[in-house]
mmCIF file of C-alpha atoms and ligand atoms in Angstrom:
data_model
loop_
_atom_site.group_PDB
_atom_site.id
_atom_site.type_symbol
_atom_site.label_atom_id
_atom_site.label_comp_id
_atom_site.label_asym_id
_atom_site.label_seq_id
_atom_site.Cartn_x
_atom_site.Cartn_y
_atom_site.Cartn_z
ATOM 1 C CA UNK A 30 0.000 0.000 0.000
ATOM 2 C CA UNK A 31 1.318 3.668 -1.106
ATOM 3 C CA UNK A 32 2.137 6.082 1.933
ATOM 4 C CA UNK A 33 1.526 9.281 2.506
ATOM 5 C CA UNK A 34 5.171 10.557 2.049
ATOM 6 C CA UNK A 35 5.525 8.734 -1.385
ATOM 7 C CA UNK A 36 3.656 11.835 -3.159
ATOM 8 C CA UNK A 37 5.036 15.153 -4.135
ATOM 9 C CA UNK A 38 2.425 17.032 -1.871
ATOM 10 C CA UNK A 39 3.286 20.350 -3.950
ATOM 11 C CA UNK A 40 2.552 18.344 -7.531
ATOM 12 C CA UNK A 41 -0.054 17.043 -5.724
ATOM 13 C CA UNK A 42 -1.862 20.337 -4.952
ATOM 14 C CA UNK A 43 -0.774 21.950 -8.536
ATOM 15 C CA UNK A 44 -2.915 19.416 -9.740
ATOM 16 C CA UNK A 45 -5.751 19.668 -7.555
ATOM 17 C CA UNK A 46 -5.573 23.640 -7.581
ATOM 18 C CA UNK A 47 -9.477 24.162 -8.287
ATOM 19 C CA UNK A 48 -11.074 26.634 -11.828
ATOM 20 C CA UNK A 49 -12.304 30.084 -10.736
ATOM 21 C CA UNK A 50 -15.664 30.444 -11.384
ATOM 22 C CA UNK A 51 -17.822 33.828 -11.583
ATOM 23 C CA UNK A 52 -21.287 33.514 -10.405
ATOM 24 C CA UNK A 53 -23.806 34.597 -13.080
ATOM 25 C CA UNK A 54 -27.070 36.382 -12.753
ATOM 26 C CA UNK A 55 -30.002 34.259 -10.795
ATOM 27 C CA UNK A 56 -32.483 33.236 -13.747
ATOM 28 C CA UNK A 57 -36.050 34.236 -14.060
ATOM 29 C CA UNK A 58 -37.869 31.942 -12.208
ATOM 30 C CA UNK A 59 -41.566 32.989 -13.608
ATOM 31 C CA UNK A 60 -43.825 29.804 -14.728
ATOM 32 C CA UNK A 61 -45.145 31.573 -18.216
ATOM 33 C CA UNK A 62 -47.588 29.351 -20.885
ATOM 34 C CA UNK A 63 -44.203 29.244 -23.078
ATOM 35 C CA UNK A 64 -42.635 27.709 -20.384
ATOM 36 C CA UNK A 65 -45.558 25.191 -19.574
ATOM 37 C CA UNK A 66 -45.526 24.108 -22.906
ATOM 38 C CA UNK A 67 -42.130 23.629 -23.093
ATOM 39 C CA UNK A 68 -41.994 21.604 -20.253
ATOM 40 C CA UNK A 69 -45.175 19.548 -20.667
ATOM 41 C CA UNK A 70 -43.423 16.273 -22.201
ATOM 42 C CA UNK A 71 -41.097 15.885 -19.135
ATOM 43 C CA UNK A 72 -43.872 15.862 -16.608
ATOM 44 C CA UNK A 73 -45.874 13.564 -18.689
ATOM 45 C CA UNK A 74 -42.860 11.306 -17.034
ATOM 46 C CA UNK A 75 -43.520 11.808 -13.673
ATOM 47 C CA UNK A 76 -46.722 12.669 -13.344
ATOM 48 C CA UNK A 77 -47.230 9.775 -11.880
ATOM 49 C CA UNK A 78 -45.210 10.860 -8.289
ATOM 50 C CA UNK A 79 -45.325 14.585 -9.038
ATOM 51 C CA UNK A 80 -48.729 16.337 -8.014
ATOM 52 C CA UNK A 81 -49.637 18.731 -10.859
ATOM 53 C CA UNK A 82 -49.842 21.359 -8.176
ATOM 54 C CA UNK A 83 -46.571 21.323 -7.779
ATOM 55 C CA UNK A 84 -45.542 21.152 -10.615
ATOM 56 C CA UNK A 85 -45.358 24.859 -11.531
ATOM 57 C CA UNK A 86 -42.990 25.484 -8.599
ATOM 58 C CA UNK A 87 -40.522 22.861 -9.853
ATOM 59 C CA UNK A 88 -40.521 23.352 -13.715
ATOM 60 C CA UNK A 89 -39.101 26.623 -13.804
ATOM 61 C CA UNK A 90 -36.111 25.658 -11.429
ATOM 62 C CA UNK A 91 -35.467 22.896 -13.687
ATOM 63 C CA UNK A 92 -35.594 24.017 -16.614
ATOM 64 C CA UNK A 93 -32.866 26.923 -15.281
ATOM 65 C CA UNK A 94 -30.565 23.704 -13.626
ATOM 66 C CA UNK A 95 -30.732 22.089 -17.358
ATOM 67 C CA UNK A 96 -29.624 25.118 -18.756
ATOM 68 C CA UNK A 97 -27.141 26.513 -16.871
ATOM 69 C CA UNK A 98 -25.519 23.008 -16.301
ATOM 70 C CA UNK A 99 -24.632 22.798 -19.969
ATOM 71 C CA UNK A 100 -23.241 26.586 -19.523
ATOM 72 C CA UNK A 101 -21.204 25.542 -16.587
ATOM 73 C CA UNK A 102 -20.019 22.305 -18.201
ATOM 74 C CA UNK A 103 -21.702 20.189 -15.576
ATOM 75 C CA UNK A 104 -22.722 17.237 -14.999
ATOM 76 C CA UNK A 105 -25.212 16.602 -12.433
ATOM 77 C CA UNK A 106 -24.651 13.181 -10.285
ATOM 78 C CA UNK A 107 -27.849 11.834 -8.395
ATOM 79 C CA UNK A 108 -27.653 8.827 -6.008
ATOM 80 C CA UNK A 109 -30.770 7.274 -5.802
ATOM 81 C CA UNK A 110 -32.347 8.777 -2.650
ATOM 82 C CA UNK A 111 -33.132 12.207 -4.112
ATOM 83 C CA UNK A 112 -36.685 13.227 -4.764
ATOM 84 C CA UNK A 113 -38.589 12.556 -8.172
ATOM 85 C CA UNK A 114 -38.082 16.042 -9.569
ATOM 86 C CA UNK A 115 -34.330 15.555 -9.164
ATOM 87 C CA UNK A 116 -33.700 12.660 -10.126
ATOM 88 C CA UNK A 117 -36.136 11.882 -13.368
ATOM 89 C CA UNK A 118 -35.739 15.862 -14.337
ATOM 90 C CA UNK A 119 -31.894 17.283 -13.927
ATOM 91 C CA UNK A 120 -29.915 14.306 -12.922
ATOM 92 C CA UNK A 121 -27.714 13.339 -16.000
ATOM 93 C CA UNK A 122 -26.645 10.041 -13.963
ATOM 94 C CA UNK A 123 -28.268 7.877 -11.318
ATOM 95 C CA UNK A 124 -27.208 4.922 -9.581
ATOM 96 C CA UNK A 125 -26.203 3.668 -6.391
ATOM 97 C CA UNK A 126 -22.831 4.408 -4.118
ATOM 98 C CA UNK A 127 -21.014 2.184 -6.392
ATOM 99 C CA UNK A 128 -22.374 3.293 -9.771
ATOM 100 C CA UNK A 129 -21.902 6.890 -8.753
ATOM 101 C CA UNK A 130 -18.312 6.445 -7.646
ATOM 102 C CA UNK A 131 -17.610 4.963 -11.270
ATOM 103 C CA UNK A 132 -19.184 7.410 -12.947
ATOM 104 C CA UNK A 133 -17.283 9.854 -11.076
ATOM 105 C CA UNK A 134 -14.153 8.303 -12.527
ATOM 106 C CA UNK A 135 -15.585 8.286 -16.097
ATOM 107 C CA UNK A 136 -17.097 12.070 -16.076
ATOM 108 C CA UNK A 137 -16.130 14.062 -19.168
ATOM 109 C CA UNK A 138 -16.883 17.123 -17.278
ATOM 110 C CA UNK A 139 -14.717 19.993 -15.508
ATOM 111 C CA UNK A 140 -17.794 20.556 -12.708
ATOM 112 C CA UNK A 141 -19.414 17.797 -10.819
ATOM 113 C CA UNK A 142 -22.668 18.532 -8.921
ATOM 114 C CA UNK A 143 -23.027 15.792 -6.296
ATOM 115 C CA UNK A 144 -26.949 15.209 -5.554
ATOM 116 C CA UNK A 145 -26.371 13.516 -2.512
ATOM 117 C CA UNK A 146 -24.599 12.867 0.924
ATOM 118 C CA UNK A 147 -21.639 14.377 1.506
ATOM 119 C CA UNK A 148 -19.216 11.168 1.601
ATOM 120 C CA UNK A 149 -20.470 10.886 -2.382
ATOM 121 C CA UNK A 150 -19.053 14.020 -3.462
ATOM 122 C CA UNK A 151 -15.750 13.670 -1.566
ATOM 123 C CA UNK A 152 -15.699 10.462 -3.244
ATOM 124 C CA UNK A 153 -16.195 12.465 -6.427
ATOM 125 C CA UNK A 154 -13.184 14.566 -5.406
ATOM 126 C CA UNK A 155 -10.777 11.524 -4.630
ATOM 127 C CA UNK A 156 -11.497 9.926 -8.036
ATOM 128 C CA UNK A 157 -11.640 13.313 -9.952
ATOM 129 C CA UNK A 158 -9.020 15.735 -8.049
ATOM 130 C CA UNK A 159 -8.511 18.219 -10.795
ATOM 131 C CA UNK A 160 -12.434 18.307 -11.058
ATOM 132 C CA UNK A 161 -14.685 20.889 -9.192
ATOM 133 C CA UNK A 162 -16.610 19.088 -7.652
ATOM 134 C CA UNK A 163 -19.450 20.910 -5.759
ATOM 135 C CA UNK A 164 -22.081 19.535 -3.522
ATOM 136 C CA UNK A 165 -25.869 22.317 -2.918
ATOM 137 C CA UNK A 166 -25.405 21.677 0.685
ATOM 138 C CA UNK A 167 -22.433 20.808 2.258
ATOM 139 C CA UNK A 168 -23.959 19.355 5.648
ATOM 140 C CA UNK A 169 -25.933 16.826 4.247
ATOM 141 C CA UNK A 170 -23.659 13.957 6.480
ATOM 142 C CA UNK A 171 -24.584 10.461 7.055
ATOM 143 C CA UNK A 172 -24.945 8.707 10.847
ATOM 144 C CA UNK A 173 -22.553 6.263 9.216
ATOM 145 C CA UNK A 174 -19.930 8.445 7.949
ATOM 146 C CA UNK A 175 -20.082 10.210 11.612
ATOM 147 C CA UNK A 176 -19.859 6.766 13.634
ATOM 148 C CA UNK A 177 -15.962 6.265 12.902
ATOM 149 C CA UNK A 178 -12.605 8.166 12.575
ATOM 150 C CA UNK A 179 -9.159 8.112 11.137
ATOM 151 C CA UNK A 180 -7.953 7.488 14.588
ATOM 152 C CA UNK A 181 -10.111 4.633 15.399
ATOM 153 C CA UNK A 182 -9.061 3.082 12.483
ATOM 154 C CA UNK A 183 -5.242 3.133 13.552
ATOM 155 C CA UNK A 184 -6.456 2.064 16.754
ATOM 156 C CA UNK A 185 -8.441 -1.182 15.171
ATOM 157 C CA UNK A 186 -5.033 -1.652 13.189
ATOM 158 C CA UNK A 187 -3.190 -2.356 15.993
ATOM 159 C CA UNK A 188 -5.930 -3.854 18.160
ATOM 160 C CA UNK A 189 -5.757 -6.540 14.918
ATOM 161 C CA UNK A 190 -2.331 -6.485 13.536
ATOM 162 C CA UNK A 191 -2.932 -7.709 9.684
ATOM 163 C CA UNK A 192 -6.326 -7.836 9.315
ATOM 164 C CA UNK A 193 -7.315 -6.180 6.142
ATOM 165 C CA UNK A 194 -9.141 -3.148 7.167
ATOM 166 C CA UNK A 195 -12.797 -3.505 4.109
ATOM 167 C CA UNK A 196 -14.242 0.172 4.790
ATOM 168 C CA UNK A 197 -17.759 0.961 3.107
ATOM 169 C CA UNK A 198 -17.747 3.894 1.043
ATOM 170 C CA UNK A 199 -20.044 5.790 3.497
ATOM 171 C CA UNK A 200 -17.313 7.174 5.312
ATOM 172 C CA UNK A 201 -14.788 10.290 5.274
ATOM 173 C CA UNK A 202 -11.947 10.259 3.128
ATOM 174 C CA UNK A 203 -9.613 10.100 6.073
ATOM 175 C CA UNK A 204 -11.073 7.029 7.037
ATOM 176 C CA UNK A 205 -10.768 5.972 3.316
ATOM 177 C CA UNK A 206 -7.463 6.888 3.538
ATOM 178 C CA UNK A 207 -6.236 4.112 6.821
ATOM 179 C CA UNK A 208 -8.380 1.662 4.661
ATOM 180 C CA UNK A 209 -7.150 -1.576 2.554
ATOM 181 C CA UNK A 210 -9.993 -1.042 0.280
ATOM 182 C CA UNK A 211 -13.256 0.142 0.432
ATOM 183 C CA UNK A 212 -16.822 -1.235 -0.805
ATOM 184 C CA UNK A 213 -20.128 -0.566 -1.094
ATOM 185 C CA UNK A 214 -23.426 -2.981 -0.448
ATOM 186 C CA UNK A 215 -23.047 -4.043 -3.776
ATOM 187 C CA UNK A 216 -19.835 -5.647 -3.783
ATOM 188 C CA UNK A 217 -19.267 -5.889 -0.184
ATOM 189 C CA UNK A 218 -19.080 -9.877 0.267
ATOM 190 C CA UNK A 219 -16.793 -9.890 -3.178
ATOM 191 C CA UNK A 220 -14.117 -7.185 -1.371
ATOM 192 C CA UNK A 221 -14.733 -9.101 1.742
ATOM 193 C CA UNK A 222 -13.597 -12.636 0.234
ATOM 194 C CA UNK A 223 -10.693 -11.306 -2.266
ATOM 195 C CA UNK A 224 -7.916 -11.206 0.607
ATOM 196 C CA UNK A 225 -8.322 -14.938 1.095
ATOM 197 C CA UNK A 226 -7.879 -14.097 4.985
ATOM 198 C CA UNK A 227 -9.985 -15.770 7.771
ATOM 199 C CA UNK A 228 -10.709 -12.726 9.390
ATOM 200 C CA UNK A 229 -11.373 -9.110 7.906
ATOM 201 C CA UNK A 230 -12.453 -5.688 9.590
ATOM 202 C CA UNK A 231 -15.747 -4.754 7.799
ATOM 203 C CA UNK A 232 -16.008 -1.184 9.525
ATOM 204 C CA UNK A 233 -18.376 1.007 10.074
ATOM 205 C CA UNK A 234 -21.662 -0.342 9.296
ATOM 206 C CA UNK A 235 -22.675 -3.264 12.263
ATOM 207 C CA UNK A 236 -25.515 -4.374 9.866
ATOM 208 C CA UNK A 237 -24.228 -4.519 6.498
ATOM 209 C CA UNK A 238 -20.973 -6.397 8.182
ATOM 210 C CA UNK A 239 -23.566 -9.090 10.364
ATOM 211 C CA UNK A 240 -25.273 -9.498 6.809
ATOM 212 C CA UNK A 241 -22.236 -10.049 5.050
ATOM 213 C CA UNK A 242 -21.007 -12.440 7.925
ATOM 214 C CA UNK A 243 -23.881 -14.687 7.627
ATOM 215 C CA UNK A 244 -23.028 -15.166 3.874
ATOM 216 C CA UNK A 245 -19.445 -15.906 3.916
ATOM 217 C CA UNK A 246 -17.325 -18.287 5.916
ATOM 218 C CA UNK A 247 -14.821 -15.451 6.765
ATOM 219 C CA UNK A 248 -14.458 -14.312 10.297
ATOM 220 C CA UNK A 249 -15.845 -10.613 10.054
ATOM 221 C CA UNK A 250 -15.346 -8.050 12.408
ATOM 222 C CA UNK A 251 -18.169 -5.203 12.967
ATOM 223 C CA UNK A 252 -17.602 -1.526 13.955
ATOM 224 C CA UNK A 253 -20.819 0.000 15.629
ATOM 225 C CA UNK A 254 -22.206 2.046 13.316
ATOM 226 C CA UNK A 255 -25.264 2.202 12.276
ATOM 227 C CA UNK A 256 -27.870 3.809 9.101
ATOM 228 C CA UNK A 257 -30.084 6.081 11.540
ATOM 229 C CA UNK A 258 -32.415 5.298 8.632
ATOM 230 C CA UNK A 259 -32.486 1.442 8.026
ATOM 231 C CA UNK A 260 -31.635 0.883 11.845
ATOM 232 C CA UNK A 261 -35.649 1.649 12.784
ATOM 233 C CA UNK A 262 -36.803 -1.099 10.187
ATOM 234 C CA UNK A 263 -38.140 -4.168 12.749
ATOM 235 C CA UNK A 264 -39.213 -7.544 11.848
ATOM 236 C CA UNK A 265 -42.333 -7.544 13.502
ATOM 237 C CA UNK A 266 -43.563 -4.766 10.930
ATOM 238 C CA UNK A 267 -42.252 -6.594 8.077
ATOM 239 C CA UNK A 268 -44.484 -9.947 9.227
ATOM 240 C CA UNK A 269 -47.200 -7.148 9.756
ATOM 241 C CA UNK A 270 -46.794 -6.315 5.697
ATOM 242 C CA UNK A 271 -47.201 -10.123 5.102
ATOM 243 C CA UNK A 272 -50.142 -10.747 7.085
ATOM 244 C CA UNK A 273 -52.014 -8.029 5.536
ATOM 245 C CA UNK A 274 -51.192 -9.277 2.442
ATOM 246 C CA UNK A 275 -49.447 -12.760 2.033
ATOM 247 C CA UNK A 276 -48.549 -12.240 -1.561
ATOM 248 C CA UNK A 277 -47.167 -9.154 -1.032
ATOM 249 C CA UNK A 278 -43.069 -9.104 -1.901
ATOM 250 C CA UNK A 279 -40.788 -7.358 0.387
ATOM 251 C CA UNK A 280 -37.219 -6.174 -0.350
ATOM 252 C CA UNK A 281 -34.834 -4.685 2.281
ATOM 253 C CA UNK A 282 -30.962 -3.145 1.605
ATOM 254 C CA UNK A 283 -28.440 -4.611 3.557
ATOM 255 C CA UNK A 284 -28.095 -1.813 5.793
ATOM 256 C CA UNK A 285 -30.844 -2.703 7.967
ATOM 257 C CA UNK A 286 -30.669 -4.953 10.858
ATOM 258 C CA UNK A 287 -30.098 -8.949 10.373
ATOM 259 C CA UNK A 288 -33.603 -9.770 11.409
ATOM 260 C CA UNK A 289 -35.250 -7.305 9.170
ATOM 261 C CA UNK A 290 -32.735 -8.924 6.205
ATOM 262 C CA UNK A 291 -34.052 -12.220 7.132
ATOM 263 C CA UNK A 292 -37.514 -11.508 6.663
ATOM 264 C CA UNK A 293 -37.392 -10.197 3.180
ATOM 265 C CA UNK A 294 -37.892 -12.105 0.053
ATOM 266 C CA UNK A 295 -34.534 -10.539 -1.638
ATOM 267 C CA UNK A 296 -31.867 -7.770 -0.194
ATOM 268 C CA UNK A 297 -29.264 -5.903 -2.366
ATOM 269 C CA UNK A 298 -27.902 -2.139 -2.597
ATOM 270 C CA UNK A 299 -30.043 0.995 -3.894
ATOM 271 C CA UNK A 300 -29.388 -0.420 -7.758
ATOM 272 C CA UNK A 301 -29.783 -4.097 -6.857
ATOM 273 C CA UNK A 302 -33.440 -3.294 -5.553
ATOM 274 C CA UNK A 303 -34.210 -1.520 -8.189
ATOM 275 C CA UNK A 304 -33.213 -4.115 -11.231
ATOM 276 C CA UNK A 305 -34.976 -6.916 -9.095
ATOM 277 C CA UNK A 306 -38.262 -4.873 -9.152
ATOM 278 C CA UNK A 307 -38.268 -4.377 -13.274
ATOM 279 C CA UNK A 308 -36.921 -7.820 -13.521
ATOM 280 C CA UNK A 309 -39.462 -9.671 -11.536
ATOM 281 C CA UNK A 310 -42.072 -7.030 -11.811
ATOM 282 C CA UNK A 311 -43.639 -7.400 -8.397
ATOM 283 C CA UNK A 312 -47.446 -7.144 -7.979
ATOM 284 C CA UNK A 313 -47.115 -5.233 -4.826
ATOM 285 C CA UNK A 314 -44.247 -4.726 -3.244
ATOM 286 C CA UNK A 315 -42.462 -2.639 0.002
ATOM 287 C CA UNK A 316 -38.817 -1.721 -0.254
ATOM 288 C CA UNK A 317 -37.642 -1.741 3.034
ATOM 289 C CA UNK A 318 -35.296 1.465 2.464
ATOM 290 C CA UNK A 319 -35.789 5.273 2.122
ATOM 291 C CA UNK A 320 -38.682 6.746 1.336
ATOM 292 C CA UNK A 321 -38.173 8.263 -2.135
ATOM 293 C CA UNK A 322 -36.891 4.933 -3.855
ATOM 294 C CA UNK A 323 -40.609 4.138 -4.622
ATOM 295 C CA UNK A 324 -40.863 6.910 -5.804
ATOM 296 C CA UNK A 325 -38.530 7.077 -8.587
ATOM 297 C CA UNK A 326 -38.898 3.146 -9.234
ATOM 298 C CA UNK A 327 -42.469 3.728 -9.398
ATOM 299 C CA UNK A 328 -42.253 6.244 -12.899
ATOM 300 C CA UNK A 329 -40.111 3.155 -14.582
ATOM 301 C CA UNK A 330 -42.581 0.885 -12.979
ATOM 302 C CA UNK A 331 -45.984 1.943 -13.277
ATOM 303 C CA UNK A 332 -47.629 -1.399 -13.379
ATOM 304 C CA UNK A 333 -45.794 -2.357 -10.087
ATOM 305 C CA UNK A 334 -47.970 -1.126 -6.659
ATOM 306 C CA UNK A 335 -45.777 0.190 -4.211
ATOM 307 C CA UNK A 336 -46.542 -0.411 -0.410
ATOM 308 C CA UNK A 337 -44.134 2.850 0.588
ATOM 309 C CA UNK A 338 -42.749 2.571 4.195
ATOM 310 C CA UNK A 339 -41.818 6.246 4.677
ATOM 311 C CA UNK A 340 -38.336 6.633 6.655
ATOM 312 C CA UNK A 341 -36.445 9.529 5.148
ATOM 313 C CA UNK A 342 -32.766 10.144 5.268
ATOM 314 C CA UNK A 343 -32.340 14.035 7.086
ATOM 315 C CA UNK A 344 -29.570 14.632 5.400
ATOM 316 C CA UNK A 345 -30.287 13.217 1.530
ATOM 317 C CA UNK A 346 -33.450 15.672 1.677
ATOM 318 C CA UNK A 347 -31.049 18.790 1.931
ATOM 319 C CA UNK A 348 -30.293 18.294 -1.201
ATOM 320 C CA UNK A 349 -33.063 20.647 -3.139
ATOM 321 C CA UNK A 350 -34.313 22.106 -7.130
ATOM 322 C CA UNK A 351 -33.223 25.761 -5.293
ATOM 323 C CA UNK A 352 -29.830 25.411 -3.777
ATOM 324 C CA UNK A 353 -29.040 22.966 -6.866
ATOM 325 C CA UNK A 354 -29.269 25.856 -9.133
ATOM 326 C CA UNK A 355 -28.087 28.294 -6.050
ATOM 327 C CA UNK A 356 -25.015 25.922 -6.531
ATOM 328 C CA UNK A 357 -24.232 26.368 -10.446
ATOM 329 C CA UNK A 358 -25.473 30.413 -9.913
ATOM 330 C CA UNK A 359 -22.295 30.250 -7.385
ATOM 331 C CA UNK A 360 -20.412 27.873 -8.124
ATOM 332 C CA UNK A 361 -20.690 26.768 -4.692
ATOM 333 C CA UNK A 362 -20.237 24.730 -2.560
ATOM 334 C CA UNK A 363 -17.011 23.389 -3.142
ATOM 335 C CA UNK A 364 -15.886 19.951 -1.992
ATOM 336 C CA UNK A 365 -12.040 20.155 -1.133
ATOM 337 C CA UNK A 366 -10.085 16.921 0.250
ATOM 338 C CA UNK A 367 -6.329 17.183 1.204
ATOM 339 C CA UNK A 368 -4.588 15.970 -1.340
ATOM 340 C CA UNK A 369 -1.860 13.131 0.260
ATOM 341 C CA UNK A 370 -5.143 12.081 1.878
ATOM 342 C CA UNK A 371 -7.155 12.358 -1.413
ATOM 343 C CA UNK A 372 -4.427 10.110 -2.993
ATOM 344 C CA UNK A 373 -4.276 7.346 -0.210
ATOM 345 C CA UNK A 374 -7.822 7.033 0.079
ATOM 346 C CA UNK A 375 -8.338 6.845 -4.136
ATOM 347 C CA UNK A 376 -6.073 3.812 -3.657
ATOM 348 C CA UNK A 377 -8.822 2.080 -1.359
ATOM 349 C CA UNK A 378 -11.508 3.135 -3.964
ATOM 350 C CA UNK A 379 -9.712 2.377 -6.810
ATOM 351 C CA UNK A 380 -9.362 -1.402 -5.684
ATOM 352 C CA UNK A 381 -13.054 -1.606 -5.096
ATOM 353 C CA UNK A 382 -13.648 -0.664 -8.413
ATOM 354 C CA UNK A 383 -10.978 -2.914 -10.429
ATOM 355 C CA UNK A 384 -11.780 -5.879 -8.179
ATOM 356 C CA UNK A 385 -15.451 -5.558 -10.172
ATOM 357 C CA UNK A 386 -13.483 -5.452 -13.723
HETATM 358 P P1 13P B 406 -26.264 2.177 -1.884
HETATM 359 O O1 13P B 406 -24.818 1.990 -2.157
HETATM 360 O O2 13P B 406 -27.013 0.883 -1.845
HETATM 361 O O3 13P B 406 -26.853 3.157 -2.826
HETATM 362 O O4 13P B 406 -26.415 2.750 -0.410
HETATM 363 C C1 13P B 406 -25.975 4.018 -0.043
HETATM 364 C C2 13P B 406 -26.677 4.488 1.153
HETATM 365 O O5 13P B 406 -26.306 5.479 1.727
HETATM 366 C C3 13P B 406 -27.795 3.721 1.610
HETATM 367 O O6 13P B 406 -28.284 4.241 2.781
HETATM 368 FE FE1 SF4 B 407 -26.263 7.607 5.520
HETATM 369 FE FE2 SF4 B 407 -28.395 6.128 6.078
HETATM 370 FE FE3 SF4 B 407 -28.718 8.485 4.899
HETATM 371 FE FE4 SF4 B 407 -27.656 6.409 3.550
HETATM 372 S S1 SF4 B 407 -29.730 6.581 4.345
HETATM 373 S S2 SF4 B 407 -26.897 8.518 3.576
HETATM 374 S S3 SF4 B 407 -26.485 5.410 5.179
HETATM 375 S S4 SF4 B 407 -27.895 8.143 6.965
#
């Protein structure tokens, strides 16, 4: 593994040194006829999850974000938490941790807008460091990401001398950056079996590591943290869902807790439960996850009834139509990671990602 002191820190930060950017004049935000018109075949989309009430609030905001993003040479990154009229109507790709962390690496773009939690964009940033990447609001954390530290990392290090340290992308880049390799609830089991160990850290989520262990005859070791999201999913509601209807189909992610996993029919990241719903096209069906999945699944799928479980994440609902285009007005605001630790912790994502080629 590549230490810190093997990079030229000044090269380093010439190449990281981020584009000045003047802010432009804040767009008319009036919903005329023209503009109604205009706009009428993209809510014909998502009608379906966007009340036509609203939809005169929304348009003009997104018809500004599409416009100014091209002027801006944006690209617009969405994971697949945000709301309907983000991520059907400005997001120019969607996808789960993993997919968004790839894409990151692939953008042809010199500004990334990160429509999501803030451990995405600085994700963004590691894989794109000569990229401004710029996230609408800049507190939207994750319980996750706060749960665990550099420091306790070093400390687990030498707690288990030469156990590879698996960290899920939900975390800091410092933390990223004392990591082996990182992965994401896609891949985790895959990262988790390619050191042919018998034991491996599987920090910080408790859940996704307990899932993982029951899957894999590895020894895994937990951290305590914990989705404040997918942690107040319980079993007894999910048996509630089947005895109101036995034929209904539930699907959980793998951050919630064991028990909850056990009861569902199928459990996979963001992306997994979305292909298993168009694949096997689900009479009714609950995804145990947050709230605004349905939603967006529900415009691809609209022969598929969603039972919708409504536990929001706090912090992917920052993420707004206004302070996305208050974002490309300013050019704010910006993501920044220290480069050395930018450079260490692209090593732990960069494994993740070739281990899937
Ligand atoms: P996915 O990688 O499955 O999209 O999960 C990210 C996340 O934050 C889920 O809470
Ligand atoms: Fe973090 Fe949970 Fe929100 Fe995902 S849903 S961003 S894991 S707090």
């Amino acid at each position: 593994m590549a230490i810190a002191g093997e990079l030229d820190r000044a090269d380093a930060a010439r190449k990281a040194e981020p584009r000045k950017f003047k802010p432009v004049d804040m767009p008319d935000l009036e919903y005329t006829p023209g503009l109604a018109k205009e706009m009428a075949p993209l809510y014909e989309k998502v009608r379906n999850v966007i009340p036509s009430v609203e939809w005169p609030f929304f348009a003009p905001y997104i018809h500004a974000i599409n416009k100014l993003k091209k002027e801006r040479g944006a690209v617009l990154l969405a994971h697949n938490y945000q709301t309907p009229e983000i991520f059907h109507c400005v997001a120019d790709f969607r996808g789960d941790s993993l997919q968004l962390a790839k894409e990151a690496g692939k953008v042809d773009a010199d500004v990334i807008v990160q429509c999501g939690v803030h451990f995405m964009a600085e994700t963004s940033k590691i894989l794109n460091p000569q990229k401004t990447v710029l996230i609408p609001d800049s507190r939207a954390g994750c319980s996750l990401a706060e749960s665990i530290t550099a420091e306790d990392v070093r400390l687990l290090r030498q707690r288990y001398p030469g156990v590879p340290v698996v960290t899920y992308v939900n975390t800091s880049a410092e933390v990223k950056a004392e990591s082996d390799i990182c992965c994401t609830s896609s891949n985790a089991l895959k990262v988790v079996e390619s050191f042919g160990t018998d034991r491996v850290l599987c920090i910080p989520d408790e859940f996704l590591a307990k899932n993982i262990a029951k899957q894999t005859k590895v020894k895994v070791i937990a951290w305590k943290g914990r989705c404040e999201v997918h942690e107040r999913f319980t079993p007894e509601e999910l048996r509630q869902y089947r005895k109101d209807d036995p034929n209904i189909v539930i699907i959980a992610h793998p951050e919630c807790p064991p028990e909850v996993v056990a009861e569902a029919d199928f459990s996979g990241s963001t992306s997994g439960m979305i292909s298993w719903v168009k694949e096997n096209k689900p009479a009714r069906v609950v995804m145990v996850t947050e709230c605004s999945m349905s939603d967006n699944v529900a415009v691809e799928n609209p022969d598929v009834e969603f039972v919708r479980p409504c536990n929001l994440c706090p912090h992917m609902k920052r993420i707004s139509l206004k302070n996305i285009l208050d974002c490309l007005v300013h050019m704010r605001e910006e993501v920044t990671v220290d480069p050395v630790i930018g450079a260490r912790a692209r090593l732990a994502v960069e494994r993740m990602i070739n281990l899937g080629n």
